[in-house]
Coordinates of C-alpha atoms in Angstrom, one line a residue:
X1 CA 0.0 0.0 0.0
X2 CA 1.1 3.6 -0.3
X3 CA 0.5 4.4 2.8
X4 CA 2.0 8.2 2.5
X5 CA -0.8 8.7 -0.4
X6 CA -3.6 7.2 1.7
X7 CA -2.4 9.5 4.4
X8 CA -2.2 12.7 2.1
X9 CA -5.9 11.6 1.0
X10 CA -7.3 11.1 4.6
X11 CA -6.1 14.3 5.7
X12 CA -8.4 16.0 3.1
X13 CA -11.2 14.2 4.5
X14 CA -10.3 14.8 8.0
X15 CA -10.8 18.8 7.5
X16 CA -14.6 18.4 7.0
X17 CA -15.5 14.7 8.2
X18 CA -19.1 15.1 8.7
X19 CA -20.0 15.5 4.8
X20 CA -18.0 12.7 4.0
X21 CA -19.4 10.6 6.8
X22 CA -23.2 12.0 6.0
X23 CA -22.3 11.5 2.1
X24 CA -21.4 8.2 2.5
X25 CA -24.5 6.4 4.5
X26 CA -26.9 8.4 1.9
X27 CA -24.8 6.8 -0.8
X28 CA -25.1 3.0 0.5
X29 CA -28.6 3.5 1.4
X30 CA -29.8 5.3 -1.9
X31 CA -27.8 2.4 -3.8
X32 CA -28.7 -0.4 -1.7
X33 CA -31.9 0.4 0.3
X34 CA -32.2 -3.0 2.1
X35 CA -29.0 -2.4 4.0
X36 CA -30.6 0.4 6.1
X37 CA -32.4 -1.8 8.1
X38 CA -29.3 -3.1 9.5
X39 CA -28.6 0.2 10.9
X40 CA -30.1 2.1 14.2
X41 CA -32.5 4.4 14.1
X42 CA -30.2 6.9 15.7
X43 CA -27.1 7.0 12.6
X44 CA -25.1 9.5 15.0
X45 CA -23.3 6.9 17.1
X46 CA -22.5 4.9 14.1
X47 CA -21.4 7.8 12.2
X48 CA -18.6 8.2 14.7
X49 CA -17.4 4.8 14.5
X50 CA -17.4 4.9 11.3
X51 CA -14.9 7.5 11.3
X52 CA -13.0 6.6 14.5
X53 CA -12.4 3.0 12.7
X54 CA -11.1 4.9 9.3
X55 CA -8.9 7.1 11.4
X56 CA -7.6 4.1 13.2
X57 CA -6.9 2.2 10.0
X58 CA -5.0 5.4 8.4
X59 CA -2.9 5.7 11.7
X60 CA -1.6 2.7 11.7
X61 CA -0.7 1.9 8.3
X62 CA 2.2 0.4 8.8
X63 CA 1.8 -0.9 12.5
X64 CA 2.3 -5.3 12.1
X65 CA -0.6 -5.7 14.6
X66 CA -3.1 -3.9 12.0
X67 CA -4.2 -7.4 10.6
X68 CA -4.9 -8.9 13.7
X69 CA -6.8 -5.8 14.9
X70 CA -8.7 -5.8 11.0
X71 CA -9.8 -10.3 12.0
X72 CA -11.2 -9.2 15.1
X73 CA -13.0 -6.7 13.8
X74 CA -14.6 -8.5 11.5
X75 CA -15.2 -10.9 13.6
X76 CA -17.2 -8.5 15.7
X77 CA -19.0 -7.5 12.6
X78 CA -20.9 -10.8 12.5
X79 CA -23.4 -9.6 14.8
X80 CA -24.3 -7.0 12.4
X81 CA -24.5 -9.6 10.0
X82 CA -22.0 -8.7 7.6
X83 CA -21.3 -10.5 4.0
X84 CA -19.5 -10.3 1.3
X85 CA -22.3 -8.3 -0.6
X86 CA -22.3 -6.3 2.4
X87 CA -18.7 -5.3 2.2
X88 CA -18.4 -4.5 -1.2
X89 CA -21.1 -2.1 -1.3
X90 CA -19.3 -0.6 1.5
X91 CA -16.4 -0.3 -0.7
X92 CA -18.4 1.8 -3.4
X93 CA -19.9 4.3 -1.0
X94 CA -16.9 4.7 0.9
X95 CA -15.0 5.5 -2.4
X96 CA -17.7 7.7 -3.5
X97 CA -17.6 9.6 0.1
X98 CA -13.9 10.4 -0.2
X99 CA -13.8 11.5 -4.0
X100 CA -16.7 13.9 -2.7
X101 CA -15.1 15.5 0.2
X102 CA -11.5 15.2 -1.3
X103 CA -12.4 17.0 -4.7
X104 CA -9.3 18.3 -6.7
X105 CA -7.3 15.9 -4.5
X106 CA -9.1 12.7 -5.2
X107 CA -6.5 11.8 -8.4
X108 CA -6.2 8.4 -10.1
X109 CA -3.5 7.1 -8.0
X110 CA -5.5 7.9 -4.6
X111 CA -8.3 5.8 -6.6
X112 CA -5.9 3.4 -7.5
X113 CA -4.8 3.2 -3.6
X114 CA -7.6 3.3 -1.3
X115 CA -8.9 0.6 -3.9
X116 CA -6.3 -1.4 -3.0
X117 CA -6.3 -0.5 0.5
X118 CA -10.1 -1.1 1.0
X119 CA -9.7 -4.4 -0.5
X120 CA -7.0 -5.9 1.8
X121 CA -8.9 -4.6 4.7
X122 CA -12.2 -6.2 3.6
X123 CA -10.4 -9.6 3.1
X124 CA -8.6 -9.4 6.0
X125 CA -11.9 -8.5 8.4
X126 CA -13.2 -11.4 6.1
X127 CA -10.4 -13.3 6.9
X128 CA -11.3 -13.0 10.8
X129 CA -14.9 -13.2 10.4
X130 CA -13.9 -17.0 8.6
X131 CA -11.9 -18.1 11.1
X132 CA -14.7 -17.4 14.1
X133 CA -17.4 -18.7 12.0
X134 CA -14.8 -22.3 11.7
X135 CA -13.9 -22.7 15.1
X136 CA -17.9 -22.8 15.7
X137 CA -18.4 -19.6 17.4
X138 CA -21.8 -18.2 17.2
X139 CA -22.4 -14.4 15.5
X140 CA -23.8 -13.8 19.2
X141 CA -25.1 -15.7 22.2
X142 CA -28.7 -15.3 23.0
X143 CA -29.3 -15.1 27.2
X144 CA -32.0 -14.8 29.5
X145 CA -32.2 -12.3 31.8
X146 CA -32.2 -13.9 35.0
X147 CA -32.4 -10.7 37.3
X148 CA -32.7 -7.6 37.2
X149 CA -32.0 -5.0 40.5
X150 CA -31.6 -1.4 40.9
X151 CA -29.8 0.2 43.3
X152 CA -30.9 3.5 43.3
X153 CA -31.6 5.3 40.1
X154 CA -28.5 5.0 38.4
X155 CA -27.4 1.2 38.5
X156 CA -29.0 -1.7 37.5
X157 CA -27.0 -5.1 37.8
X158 CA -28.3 -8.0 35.4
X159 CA -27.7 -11.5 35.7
X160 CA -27.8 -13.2 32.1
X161 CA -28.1 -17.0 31.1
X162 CA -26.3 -17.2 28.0
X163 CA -28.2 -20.4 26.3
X164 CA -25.1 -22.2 25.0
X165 CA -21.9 -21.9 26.4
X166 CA -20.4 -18.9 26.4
X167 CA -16.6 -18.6 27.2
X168 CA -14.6 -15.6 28.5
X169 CA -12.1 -14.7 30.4
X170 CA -12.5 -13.1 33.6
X171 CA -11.5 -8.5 32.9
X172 CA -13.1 -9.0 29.5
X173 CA -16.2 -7.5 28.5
X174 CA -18.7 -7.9 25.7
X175 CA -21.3 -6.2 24.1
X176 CA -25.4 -6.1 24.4
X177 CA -28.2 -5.7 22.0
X178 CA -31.7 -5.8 22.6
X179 CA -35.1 -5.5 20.9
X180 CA -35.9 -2.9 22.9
X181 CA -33.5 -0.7 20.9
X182 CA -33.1 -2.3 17.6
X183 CA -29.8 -3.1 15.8
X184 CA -28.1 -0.9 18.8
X185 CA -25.1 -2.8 20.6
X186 CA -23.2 -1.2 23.6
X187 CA -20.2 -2.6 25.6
X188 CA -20.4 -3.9 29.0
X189 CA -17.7 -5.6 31.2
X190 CA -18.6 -8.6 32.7
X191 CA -18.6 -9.1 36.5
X192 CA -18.2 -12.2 37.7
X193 CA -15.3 -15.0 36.9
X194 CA -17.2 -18.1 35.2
X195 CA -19.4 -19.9 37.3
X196 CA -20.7 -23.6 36.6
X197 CA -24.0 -22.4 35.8
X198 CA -22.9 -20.4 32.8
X199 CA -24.2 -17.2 34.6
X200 CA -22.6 -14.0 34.2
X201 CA -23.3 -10.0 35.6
X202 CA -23.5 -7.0 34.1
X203 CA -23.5 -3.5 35.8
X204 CA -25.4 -1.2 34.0
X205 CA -24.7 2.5 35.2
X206 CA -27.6 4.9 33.5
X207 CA -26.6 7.8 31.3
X208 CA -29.8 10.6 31.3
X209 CA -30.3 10.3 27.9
X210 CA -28.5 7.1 26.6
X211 CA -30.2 5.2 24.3
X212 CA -29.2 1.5 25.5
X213 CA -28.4 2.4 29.2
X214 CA -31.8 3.7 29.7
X215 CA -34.0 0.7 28.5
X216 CA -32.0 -1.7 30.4
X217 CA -32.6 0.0 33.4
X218 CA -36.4 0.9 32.8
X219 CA -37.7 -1.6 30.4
X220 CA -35.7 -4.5 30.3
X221 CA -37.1 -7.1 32.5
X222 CA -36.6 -10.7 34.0
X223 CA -37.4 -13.1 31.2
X224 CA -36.9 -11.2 28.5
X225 CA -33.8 -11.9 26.1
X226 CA -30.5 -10.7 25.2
X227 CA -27.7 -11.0 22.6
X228 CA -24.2 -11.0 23.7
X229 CA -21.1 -10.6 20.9
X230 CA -18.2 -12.5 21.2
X231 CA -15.8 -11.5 24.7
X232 CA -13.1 -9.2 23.8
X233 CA -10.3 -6.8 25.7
X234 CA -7.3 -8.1 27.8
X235 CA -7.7 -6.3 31.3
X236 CA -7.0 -10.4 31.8
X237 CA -4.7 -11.8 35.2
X238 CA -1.2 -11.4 33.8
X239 CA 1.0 -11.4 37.1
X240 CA 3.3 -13.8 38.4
X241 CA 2.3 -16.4 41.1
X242 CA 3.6 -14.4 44.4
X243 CA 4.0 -10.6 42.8
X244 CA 1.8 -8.5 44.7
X245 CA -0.8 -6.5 42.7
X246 CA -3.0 -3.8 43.5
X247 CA -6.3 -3.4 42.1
X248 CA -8.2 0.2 41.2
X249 CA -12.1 1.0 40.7
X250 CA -13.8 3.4 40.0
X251 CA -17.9 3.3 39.8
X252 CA -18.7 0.5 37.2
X253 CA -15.1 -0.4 37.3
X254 CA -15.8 -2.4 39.7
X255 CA -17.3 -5.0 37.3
X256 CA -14.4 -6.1 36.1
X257 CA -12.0 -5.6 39.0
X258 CA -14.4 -8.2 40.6
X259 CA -13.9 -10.8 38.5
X260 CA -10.3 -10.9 38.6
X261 CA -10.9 -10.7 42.3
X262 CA -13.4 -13.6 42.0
X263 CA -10.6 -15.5 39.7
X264 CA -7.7 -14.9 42.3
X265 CA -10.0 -16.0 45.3
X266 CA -10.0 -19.8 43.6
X267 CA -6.8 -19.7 41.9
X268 CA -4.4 -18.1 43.8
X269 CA -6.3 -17.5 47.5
X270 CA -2.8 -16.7 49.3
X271 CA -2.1 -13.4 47.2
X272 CA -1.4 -10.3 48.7
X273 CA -2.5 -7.1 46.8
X274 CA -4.0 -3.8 47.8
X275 CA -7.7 -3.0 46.5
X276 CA -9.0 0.7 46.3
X277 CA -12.9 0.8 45.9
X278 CA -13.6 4.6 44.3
X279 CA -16.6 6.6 44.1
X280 CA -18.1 10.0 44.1
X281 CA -20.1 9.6 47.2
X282 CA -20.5 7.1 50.0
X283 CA -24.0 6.2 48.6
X284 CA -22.1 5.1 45.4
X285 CA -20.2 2.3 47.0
X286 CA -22.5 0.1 45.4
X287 CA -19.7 -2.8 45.8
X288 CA -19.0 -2.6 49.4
X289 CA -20.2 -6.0 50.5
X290 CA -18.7 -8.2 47.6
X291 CA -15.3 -6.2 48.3
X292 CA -15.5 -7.3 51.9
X293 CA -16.6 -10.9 50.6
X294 CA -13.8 -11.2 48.5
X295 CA -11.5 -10.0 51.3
X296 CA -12.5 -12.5 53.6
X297 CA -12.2 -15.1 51.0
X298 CA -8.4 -13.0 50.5
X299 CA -6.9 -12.8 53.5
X300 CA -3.9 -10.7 51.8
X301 CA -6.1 -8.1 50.5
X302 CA -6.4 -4.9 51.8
X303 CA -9.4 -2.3 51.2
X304 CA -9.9 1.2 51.0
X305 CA -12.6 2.9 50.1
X306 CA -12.3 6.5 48.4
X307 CA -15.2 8.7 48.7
X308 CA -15.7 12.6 48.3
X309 CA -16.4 14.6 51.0
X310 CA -20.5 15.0 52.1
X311 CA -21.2 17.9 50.0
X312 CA -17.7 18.0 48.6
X313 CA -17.3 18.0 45.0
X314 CA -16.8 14.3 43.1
X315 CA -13.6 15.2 41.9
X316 CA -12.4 15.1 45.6
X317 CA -12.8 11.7 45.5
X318 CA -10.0 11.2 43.2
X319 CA -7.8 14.0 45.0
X320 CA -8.2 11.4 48.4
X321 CA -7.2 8.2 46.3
X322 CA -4.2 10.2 45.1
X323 CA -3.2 10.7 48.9
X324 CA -4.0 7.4 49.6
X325 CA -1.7 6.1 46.7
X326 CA 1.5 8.7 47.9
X327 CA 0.9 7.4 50.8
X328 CA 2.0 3.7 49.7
X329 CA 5.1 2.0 49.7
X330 CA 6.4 -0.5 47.6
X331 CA 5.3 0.1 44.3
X332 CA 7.5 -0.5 42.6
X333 CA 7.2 -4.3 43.4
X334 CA 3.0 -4.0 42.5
X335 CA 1.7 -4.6 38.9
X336 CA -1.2 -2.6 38.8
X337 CA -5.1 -3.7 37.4
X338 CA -7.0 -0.5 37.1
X339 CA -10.7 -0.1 35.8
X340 CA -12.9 3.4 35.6
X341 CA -13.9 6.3 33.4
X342 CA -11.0 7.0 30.8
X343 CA -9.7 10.5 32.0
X344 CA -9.4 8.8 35.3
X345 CA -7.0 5.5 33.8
X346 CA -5.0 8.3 32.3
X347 CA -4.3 10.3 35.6
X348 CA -4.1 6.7 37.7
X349 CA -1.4 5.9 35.7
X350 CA 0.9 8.8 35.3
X351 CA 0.6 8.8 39.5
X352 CA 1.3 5.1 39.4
X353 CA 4.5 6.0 37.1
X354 CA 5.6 8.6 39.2
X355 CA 5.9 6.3 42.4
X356 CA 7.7 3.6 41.0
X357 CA 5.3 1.0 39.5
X358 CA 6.7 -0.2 35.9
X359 CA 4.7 1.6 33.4
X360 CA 4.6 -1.8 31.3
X361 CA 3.1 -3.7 34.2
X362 CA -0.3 -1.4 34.8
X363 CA -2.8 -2.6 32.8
X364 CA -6.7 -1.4 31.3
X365 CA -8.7 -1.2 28.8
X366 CA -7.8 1.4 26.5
X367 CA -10.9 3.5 26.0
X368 CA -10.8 6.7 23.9
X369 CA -12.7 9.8 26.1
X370 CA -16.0 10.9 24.4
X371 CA -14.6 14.0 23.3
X372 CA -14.7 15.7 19.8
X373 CA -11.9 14.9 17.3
X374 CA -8.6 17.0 17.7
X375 CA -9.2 20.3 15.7
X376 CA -6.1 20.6 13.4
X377 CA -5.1 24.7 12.9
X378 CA -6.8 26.4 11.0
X379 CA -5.4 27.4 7.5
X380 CA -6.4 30.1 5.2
X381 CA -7.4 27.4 2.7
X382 CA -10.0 26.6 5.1
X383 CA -13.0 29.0 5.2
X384 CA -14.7 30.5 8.5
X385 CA -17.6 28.0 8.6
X386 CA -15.4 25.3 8.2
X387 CA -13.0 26.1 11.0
X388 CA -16.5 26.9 13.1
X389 CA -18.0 23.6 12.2
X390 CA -17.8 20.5 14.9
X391 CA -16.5 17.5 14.5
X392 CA -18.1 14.3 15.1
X393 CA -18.3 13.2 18.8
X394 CA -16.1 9.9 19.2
X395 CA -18.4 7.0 20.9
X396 CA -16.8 4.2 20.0
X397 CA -14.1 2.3 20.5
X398 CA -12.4 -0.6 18.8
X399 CA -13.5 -3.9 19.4
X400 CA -10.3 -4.9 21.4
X401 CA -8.4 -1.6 21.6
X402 CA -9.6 -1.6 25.6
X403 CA -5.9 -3.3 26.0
X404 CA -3.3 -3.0 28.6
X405 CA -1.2 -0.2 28.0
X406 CA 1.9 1.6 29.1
X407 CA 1.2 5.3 30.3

């Protein structure tokens, strides 16, 4: 591939994303009108992975991990039931969308290129969709929903029943869909190491306004079915027999943080490790009593619990675990295992640097913010309505970029 001419190319598109985005889906639903009904009602979200998956592609180019990332993401396409039909009309609208917004700049070679390009990356998410369909995995589980509790108005944990086997790892997460918000999938960790009845917990925190978040807390009920894609990320138990660890959540965070809690209980119950419990308020230590469970099934775990202040506001709460981790020794013996809000992993980890812990050995999820895309400097080729116009809101992230990462 000429990768410094797909490069050249994207940046064109990247100055006004949102008409090549928009021109794009109205091209591959004017030319193939059954494919809409694949699609969410709401296009928005998807518009924004769309382009956070294009930028992602374009960035790393020339990064030997880019066909492994490409199968797994075409394996996570077979939930939206993707073929070959599918992926060449793709091909043609996406084409179309960047000759539109690239204009002047959209030459024969950049044809020739992003031809090419397009075509490896559709064989090679073909490639992984293949391999998952061979070794008998399902496009997604169907599960029961088992129970269903609030606590308080903004948590709802689920217990599902997937109804075939349905293998993870414990720090992995998957997503959901539901009929109660069609063709909509949204990513969940899942709570709980496996258990011999097939079992496994979600923690649902609700976002005013969220699409999915919203109708599992308020219309989903016990009964009803689920889908569940195939388990991905690698916030998975990577430490030594004998190294101590120390384990960081922050609201849902906990899900995960649990069930490598839950693994290390069975597997390894003489490990010592430090586990910090974080929310905004006291009422939001939804966790407390599995945390205590778990530390009476650990007897080498110790845990703190970081609140704000009554009345103080939630950002104390991570100024106190701050003090509480200065306040440590040893780190530098400590992998670390954090889980939380993205902003928060970034600042955990730069403290957990600065006291010694080996940057390579604390591990998350990489998970972008849901922040608009970098605004690059205006230019005087650019004109004011351009430079004044938003970009797209990134919701998305890839299917297993949430991996352990150096600060």
């Amino acid at each position: 591939m000429d990768a410094q001419l797909l490069k050249s190319t994207f940046a064109v598109v990247e100055r006004r994303p949102e008409h090549a985005v928009t021109y794009f889906y109205s091209h591959l639903f004017w030319n193939n009108p059954r494919v809409r009904e694949l699609f969410p009602a709401d296009m928005a979200p998807q518009r924004d992975r769309l382009f956070a998956a294009l930028t992602h592609v374009v960035t790393h180019l020339e990064d030997p991990g880019l066909a492994e990332y490409l199968g797994r993401l075409g394996r996570d396409h077979r939930k939206f039931l993707a073929t070959p039909a599918l992926y060449s009309a793709v091909g043609a609208s996406l084409l179309a969308a960047f000759a539109h917004a690239t204009g002047a700049a959209w030459t024969r070679e950049a044809e020739k290129a992003w031809t090419e390009a397009y075509g490896l990356v559709a064989d090679l998410m073909q490639a992984g969709a293949a391999r998952s369909a061979d070794a008998g995995q399902p496009a997604w589980w169907d599960a029961d929903v088992v129970r269903h509790e609030r606590y308080g108005p903004d948590l709802t944990l689920l217990t599902l029943r997937p109804r075939t086997p349905f293998p993870y790892l414990p720090g992995q997460y998957t997503s959901l869909s539901t009929p109660h918000v069609p063709q909509v999938w949204r990513t969940y960790s899942l709570a709980n190491a496996p258990r011999p009845d097939g079992t496994v917990d979600l923690h649902i925190g609700r976002v005013e306004g969220g699409v999915m978040s919203t109708a599992l807390s308020d219309r989903l009920r016990t009964g009803e079915t689920v889908r569940l894609s195939a388990p991905s990320g690698a916030l998975t138990a990577r430490t030594p027999p004998g190294k101590p660890r120390t384990f960081i959540a922050a609201g849902t965070g906990w899900a995960p943080i649990r069930a490598l809690l839950e693994e290390a209980a069975t597997d390894e119950p003489g490990f010592e490790g430090r586990l910090f419990v974080v929310a905004r308020t006291r009422e939001y230590l939804y966790g407390r009593a599995d945390a205590e469970r778990l530390a009476e099934l650990i007897p080498g775990l110790r845990v703190t619990y970081i609140t704000a202040a009554p009345r103080a506001p939630r950002g104390q709460a991570t100024e106190r675990l701050f003090q509480a981790l200065r306040s440590g020794v040893n780190w530098s013996a400590h992998d670390a295992y954090l889980a939380g809000p993205p902003d928060f992993l970034t600042q955990v980890s730069a403290i957990l640097s600065a006291l010694g812990t080996d940057p390579t050995r604390v591990f998350h999820d990489r998970l972008p913010p849901v922040t608009p895309v970098s605004e690059p400097a205006p230019t005087r080729a650019r004109s004011l309505s351009e430079r004044r116009m938003a970009r797209p809101a990134l919701q998305w992230h890839n299917p297993d970029a949430r991996a352990p990462r150096a600060f």
